[in-house]
CSV table of C-alpha atoms in Angstrom, one decimal:
chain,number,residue,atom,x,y,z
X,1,UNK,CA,133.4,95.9,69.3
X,2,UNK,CA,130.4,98.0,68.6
X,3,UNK,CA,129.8,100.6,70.8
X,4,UNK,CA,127.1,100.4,73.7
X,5,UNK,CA,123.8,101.9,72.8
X,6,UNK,CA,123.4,103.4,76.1
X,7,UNK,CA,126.9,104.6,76.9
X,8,UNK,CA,128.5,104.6,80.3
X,9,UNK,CA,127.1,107.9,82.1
X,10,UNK,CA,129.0,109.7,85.0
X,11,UNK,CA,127.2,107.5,87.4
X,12,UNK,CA,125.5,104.5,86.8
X,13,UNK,CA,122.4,103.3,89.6
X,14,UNK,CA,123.5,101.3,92.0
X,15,UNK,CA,122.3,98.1,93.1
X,16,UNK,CA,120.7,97.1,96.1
X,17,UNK,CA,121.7,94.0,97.8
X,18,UNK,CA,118.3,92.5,96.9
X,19,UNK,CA,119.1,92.7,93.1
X,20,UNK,CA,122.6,91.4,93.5
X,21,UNK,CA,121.3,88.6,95.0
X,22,UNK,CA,119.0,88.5,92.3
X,23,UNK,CA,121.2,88.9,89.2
X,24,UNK,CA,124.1,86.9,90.8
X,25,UNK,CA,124.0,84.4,87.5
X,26,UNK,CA,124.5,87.8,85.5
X,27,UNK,CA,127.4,89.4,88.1
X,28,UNK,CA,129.7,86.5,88.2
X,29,UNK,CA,130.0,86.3,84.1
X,30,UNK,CA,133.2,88.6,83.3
X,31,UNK,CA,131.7,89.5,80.4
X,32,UNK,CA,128.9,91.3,82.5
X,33,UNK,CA,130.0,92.1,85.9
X,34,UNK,CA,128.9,94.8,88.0
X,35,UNK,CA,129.2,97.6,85.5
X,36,UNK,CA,127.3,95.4,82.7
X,37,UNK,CA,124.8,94.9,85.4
X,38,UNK,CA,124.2,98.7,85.9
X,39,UNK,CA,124.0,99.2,82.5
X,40,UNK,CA,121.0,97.0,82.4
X,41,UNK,CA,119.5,98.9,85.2
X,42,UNK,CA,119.8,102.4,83.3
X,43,UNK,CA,118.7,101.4,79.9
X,44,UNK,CA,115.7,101.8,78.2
X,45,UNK,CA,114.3,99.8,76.1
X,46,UNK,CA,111.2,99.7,73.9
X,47,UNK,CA,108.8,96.8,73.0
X,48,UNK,CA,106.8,97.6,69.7
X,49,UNK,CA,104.5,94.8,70.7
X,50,UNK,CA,103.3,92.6,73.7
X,51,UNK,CA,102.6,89.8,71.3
X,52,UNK,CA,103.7,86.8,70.1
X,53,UNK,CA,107.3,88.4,69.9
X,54,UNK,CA,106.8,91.0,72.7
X,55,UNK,CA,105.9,87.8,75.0
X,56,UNK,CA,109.8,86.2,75.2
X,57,UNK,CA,111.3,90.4,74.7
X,58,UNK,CA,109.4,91.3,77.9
X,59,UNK,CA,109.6,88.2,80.1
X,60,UNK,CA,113.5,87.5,79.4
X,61,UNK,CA,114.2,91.4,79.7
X,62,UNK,CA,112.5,92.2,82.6
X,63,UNK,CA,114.1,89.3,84.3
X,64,UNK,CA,117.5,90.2,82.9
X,65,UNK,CA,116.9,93.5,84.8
X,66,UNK,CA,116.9,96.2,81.7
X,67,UNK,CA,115.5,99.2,84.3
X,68,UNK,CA,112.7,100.4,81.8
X,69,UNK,CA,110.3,98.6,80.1
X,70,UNK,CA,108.0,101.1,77.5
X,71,UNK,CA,105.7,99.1,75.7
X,72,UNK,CA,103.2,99.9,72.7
X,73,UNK,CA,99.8,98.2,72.1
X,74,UNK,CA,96.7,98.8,71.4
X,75,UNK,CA,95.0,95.4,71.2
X,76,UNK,CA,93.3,92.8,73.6
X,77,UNK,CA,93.9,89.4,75.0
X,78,UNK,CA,91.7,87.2,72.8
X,79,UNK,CA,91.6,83.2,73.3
X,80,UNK,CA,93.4,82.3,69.6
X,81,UNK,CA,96.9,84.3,71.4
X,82,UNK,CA,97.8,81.6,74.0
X,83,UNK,CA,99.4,79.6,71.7
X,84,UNK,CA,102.0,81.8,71.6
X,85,UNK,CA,102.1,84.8,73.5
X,86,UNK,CA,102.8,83.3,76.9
X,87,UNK,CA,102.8,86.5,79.2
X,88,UNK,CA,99.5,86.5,78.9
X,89,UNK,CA,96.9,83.6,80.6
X,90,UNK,CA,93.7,82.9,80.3
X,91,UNK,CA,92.5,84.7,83.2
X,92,UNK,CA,93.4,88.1,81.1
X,93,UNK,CA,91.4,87.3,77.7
X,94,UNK,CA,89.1,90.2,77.2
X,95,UNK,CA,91.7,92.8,79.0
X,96,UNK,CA,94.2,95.0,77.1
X,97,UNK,CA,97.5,93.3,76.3
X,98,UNK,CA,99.6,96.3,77.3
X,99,UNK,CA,97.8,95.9,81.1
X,100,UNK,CA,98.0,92.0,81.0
X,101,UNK,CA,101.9,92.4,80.1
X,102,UNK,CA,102.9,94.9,82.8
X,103,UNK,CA,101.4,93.0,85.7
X,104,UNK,CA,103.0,89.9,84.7
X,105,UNK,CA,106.7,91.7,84.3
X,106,UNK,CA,106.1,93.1,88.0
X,107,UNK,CA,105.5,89.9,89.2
X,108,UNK,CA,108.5,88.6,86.9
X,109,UNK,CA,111.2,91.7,88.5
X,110,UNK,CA,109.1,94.5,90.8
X,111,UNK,CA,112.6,96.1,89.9
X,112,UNK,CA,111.5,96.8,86.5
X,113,UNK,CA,109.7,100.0,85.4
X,114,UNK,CA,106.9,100.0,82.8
X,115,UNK,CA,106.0,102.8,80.8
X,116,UNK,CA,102.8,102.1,78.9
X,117,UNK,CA,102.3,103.8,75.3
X,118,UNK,CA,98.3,102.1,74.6
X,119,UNK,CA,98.4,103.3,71.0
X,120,UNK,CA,99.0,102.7,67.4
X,121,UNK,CA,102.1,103.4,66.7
X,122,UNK,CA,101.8,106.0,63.5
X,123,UNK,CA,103.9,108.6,61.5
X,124,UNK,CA,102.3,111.2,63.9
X,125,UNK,CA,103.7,109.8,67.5
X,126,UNK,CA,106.3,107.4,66.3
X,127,UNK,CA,109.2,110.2,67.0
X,128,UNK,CA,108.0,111.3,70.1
X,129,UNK,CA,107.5,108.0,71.3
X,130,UNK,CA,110.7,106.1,70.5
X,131,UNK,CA,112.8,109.3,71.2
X,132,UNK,CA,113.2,108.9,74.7
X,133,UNK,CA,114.5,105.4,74.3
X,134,UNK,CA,117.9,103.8,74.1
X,135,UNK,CA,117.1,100.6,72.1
X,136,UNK,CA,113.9,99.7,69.8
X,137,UNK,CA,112.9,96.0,69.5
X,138,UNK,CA,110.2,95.5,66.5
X,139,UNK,CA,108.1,93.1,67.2
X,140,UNK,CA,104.9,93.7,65.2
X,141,UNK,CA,103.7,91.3,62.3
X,142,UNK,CA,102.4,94.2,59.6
X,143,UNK,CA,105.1,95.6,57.2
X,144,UNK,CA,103.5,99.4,57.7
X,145,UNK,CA,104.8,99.1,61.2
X,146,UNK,CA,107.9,97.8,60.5
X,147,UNK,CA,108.7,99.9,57.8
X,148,UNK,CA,107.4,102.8,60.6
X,149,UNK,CA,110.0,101.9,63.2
X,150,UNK,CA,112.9,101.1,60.9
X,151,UNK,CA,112.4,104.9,59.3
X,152,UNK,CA,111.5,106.2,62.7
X,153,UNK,CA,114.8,104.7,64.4
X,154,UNK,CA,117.1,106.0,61.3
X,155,UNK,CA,115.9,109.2,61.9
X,156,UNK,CA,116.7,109.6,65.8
X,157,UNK,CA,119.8,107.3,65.5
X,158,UNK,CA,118.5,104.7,67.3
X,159,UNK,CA,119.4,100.6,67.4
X,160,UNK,CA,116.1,98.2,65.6
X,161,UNK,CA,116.6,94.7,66.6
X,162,UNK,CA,114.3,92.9,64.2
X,163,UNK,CA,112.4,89.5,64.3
X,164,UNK,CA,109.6,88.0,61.9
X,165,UNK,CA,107.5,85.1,62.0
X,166,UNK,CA,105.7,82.9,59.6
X,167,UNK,CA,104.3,79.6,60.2
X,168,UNK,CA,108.0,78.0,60.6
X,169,UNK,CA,110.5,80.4,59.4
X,170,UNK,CA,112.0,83.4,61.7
X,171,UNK,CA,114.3,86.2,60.7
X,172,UNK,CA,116.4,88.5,62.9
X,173,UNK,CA,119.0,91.1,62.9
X,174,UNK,CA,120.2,94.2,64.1
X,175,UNK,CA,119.9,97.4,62.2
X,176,UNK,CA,121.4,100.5,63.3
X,177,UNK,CA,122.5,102.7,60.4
X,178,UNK,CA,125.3,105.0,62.5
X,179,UNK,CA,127.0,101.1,62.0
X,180,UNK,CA,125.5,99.3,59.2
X,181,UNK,CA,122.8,98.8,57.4
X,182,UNK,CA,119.0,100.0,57.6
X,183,UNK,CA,115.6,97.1,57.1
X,184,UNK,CA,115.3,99.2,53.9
X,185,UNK,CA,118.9,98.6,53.2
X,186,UNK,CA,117.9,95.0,52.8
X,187,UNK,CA,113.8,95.4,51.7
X,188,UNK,CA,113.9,98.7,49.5
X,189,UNK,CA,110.0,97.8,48.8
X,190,UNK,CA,107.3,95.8,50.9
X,191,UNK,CA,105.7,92.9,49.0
X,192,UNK,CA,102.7,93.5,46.7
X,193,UNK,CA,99.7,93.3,49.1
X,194,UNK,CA,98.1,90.2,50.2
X,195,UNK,CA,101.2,88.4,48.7
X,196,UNK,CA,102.9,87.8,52.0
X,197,UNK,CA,99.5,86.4,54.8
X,198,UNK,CA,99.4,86.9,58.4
X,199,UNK,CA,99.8,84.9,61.1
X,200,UNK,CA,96.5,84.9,61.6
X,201,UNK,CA,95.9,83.5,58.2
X,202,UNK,CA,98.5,81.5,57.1
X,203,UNK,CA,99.7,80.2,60.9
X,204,UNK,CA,103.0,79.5,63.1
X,205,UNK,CA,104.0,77.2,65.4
X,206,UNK,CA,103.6,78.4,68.8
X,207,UNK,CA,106.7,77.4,69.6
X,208,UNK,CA,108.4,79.6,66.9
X,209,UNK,CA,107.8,83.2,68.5
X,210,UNK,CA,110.0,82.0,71.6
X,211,UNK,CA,113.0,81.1,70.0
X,212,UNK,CA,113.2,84.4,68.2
X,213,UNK,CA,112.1,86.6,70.5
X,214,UNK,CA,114.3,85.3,72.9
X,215,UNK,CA,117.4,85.8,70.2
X,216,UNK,CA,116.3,89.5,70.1
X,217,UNK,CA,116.3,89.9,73.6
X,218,UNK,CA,119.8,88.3,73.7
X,219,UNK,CA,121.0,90.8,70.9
X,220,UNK,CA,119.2,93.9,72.9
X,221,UNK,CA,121.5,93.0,76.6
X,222,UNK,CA,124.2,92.9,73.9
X,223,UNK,CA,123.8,95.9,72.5
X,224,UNK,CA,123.4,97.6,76.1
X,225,UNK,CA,126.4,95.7,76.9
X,226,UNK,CA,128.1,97.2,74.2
X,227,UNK,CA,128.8,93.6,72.3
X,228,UNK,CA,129.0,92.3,69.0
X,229,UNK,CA,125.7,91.9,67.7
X,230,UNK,CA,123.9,90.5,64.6
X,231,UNK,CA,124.7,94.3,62.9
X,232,UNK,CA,125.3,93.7,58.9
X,233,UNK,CA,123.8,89.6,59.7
X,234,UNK,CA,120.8,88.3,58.8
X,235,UNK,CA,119.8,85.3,60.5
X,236,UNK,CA,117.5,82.5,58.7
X,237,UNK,CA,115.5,80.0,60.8
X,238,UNK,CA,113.8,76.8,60.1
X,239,UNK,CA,112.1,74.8,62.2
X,240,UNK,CA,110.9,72.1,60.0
X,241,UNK,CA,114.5,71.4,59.7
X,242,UNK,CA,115.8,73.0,62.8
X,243,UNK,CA,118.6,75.1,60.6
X,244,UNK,CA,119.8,78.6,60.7
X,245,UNK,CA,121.4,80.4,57.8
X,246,UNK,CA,123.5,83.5,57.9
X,247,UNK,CA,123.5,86.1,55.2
X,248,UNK,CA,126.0,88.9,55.1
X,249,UNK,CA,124.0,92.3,54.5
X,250,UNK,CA,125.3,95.8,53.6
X,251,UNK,CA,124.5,99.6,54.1
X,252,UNK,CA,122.7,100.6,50.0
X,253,UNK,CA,124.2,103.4,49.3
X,254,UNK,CA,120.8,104.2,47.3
X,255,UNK,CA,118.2,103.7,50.2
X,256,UNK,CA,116.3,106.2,50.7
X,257,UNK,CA,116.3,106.9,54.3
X,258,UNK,CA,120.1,106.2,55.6
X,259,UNK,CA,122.3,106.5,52.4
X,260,UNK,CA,124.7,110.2,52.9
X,261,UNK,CA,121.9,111.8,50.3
X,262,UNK,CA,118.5,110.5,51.6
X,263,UNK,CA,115.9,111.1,49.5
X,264,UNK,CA,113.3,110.7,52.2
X,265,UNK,CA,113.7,112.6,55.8
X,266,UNK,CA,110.6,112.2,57.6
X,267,UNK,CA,108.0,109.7,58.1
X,268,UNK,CA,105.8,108.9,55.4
X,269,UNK,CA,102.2,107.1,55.4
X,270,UNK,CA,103.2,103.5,55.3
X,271,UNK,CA,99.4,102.4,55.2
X,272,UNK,CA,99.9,103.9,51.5
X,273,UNK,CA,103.2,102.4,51.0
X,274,UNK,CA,102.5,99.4,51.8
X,275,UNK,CA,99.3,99.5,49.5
X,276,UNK,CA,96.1,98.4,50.8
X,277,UNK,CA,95.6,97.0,54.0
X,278,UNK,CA,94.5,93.2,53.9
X,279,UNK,CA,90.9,94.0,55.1
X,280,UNK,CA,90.3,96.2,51.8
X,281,UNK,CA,92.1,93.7,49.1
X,282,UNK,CA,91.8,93.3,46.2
X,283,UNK,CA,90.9,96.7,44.8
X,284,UNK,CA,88.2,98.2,43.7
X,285,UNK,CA,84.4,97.3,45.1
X,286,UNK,CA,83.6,93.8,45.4
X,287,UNK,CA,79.4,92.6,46.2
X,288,UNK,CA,79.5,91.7,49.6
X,289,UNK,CA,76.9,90.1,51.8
X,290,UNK,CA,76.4,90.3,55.7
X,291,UNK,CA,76.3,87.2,57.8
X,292,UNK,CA,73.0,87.8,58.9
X,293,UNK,CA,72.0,88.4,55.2
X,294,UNK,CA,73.5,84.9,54.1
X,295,UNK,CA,71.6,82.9,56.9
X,296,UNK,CA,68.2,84.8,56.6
X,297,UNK,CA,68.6,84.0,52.8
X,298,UNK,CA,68.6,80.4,53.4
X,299,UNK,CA,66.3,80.0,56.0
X,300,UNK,CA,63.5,81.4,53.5
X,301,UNK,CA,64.7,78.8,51.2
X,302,UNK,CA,66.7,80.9,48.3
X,303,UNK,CA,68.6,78.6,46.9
X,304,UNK,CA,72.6,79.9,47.1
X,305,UNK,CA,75.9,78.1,46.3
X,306,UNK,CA,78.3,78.9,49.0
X,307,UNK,CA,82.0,78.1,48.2
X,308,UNK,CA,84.5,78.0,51.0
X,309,UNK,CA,88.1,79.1,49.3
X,310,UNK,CA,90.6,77.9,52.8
X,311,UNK,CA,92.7,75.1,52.8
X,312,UNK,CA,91.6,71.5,53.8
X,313,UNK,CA,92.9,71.6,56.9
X,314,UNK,CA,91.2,75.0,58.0
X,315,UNK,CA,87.5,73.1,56.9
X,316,UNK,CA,88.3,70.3,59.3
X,317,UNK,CA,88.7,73.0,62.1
X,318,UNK,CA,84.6,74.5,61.2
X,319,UNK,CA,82.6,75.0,57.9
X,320,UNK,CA,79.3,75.2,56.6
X,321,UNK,CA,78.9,72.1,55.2
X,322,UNK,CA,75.4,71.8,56.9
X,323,UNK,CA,74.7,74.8,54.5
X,324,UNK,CA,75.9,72.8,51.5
X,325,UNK,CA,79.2,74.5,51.8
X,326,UNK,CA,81.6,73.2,48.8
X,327,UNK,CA,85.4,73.5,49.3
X,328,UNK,CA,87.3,75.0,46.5
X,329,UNK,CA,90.6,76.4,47.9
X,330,UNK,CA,92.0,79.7,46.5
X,331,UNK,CA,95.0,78.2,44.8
X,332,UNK,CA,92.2,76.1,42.5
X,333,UNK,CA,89.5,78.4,41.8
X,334,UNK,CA,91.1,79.2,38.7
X,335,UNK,CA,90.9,75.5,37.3
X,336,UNK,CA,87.9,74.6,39.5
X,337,UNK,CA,85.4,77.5,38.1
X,338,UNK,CA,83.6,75.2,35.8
X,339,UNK,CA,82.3,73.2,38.4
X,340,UNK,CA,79.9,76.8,39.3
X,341,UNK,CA,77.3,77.6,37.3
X,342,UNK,CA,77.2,82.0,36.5
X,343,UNK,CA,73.3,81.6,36.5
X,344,UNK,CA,73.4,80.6,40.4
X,345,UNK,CA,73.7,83.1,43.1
X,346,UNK,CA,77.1,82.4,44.8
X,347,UNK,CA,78.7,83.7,47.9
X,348,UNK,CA,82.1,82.8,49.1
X,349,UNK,CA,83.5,83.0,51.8
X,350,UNK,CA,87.3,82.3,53.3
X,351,UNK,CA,88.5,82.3,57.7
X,352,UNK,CA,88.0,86.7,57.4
X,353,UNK,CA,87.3,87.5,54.0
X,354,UNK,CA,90.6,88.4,52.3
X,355,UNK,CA,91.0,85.4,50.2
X,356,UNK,CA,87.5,85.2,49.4
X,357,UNK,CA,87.6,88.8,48.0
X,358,UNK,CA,90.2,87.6,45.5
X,359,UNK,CA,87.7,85.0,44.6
X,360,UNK,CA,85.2,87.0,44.1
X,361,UNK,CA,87.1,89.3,41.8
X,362,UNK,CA,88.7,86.0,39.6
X,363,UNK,CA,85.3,84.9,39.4
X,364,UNK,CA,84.2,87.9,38.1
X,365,UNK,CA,86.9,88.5,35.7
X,366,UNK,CA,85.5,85.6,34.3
X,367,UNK,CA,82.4,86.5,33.8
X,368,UNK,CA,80.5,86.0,37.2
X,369,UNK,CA,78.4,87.9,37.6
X,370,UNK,CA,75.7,86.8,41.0
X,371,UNK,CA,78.9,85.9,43.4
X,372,UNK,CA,79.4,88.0,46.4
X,373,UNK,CA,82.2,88.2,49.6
X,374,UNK,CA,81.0,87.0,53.1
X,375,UNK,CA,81.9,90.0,55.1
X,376,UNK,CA,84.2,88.6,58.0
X,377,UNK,CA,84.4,84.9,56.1
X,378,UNK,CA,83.3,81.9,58.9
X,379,UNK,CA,84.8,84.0,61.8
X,380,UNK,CA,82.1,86.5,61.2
X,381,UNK,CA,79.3,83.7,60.8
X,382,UNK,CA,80.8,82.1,63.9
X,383,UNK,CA,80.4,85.8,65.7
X,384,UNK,CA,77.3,87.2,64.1
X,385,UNK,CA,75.4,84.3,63.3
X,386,UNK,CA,76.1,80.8,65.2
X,387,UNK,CA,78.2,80.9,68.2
X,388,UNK,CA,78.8,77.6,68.1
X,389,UNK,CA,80.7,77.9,65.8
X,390,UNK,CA,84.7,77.1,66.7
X,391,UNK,CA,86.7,80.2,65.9
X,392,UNK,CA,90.3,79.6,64.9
């Protein structure tokens, strides 16, 4: 049995007769009790995340009764996050996510303290912040973060349960190098950038963020509990086929920041590590055009060939076609360039601009020379240019 993150102190709080009324579904399990009960009260826990992972961690966690809540955000409510990230409603689009999830986990267990961190979470605070925690739950969806809290939590000592999301697979475990293995253990190196999209480019089911969040929050009351947990697992989830894998995984005696000789031990920039961030790929400078630009072009009649590199089903949700928009998705640019002539001025453009950079720069390669990057792709169009426009 692995030991309890946040072992039994002299004296444990008590419970009122309110909260044992409350957690009576928790107090009559053998397995929890009383004591386990306690324990929950006097840990501390931390959310990296108020998202679509942070939703199910914070709802199922404050209801559990874990005594402190600390979560870390920086970003706002907007309309495309209801899908998934049900502590927050539509009445609190616009407000900060951090605000929006501590009202709704008062209202879930008044019981419950919230400690607010409304930051980035960076090399600079990331030891400060996590230090005066028991457990760290990662629920961010950038591998400079992740990479951030794994290092961060070898460093102090500290329990990672770990979750990922990606259209329909989720991955979860438990690292905690005093008893196994570390997420660089398992990933020495992040993918090459732009490799791996986000969420917010390549999707997920809505549905998918629940079931592993709620299987972290399960193997964080575990770990207060001081029960076996998903330590040296790693859990594989589909839900196109509803199936979960198990892989054994094991401490690397050669990773760099919890092997006996680490060859790394501080926090690094993982902006850098991680190579560019998404907004900035590929490298070097591309042509790019504004919105604005683009539409005051056509409306004076300059004659333009814009080429939209998404998928089929993203032009069925908005395009341009009433701009003579041609679809040409990323994956067949390549074989597709000969339907472009080089004389003609071409922009393309992709949902935020990331993919249509790539375009940009194969076309190029290849001689292009008159092709620019929409800045912002059709979201910025939609936001600068044509409200109308649905944004996705």
């Amino acid at each position: 049995m692995i030991e309890s993150a946040n072992p039994i102190a002299a004296q444990l709080p008590e419970l009122s007769s309110g909260e044992i009324m409350r957690y009576s579904r928790h107090l009559i399990l053998p397995e929890v009790g009383m004591e386990g009960q306690r324990k929950l009260k006097a840990a501390r826990v931390l959310l990296v995340g108020t998202g679509g992972l942070g939703s199910p961690l914070a709802l199922y966690l404050a209801a559990a009764g874990v005594g402190t809540l600390g979560l870390v955000d920086f970003d706002v409510v907007d309309e495309s996050n209801l899908q998934r990230q049900v502590i927050h409603g539509t009445a609190s689009v616009g407000r900060p996510k951090i605000d929006s999830a501590a009202d709704r986990i008062a209202d879930i267990n008044p019981h419950v303290r919230v400690e607010k961190h409304e930051t980035r979470l960076t090399s600079e605070n990331a030891l400060e912040i996590l230090a005066d925690y028991d457990v760290v739950v990662d629920g961010t969806d950038n591998f400079a973060t992740r990479y951030l809290v794994n290092d961060a939590c070898v460093l102090l000592g500290k329990p990672n349960v770990y979750g990922s999301i990606f259209r329909f697979d989720g991955q979860l475990s438990v690292f905690w190098a005093q008893q196994g293995p570390c997420y660089r253990c398992v990933f020495p190196e992040p993918p090459p950038p732009g490799l791996v999209p986000s969420c917010a480019e390549g999707g997920v089911i809505g549905v998918l963020p629940g079931i592993i969040g709620s299987m972290q929050a399960l193997q964080t009351i575990k770990l207060i509990l001081g029960m076996e947990t998903l330590v040296g697992r790693f859990l594989l989830f589909d839900a196109l086929e509803t199936t979960w894998r198990e892989l054994k995984v094991r401490k690397n005696a050669d990773c760099p920041v919890c092997s006996e000789n680490p060859t790394q031990t501080g926090l690094i920039d993982y902006v850098q590590f991680c190579g560019v961030p998404a907004a900035a790929e590929p490298e070097g400078e591309l042509p790019t055009m504004a919105p604005r630009e683009l539409s005051a072009r056509l409306a004076n009649g300059e004659a333009l060939t814009v080429v939209d590199v998404r998928e089929p089903h993203e032009w069925e949700i908005v395009n341009l076609a009433e701009h003579g928009a041609t679809l040409m998705p990323l994956g067949q640019v390549g074989e597709r360039m000969g339907e472009l002539d080089p004389r003609e001025r071409i922009v393309v453009h992709c949902k935020m601009g990331g993919r249509s950079a790539k375009a940009v720069k194969q076309l190029r390669d290849a001689g292009f020379r008159n092709v620019w990057n929409l800045e912002g792709g059709i979201l910025g169009w939609a936001e600068q240019v044509d409200p109308t426009k649905p944004r996705y």
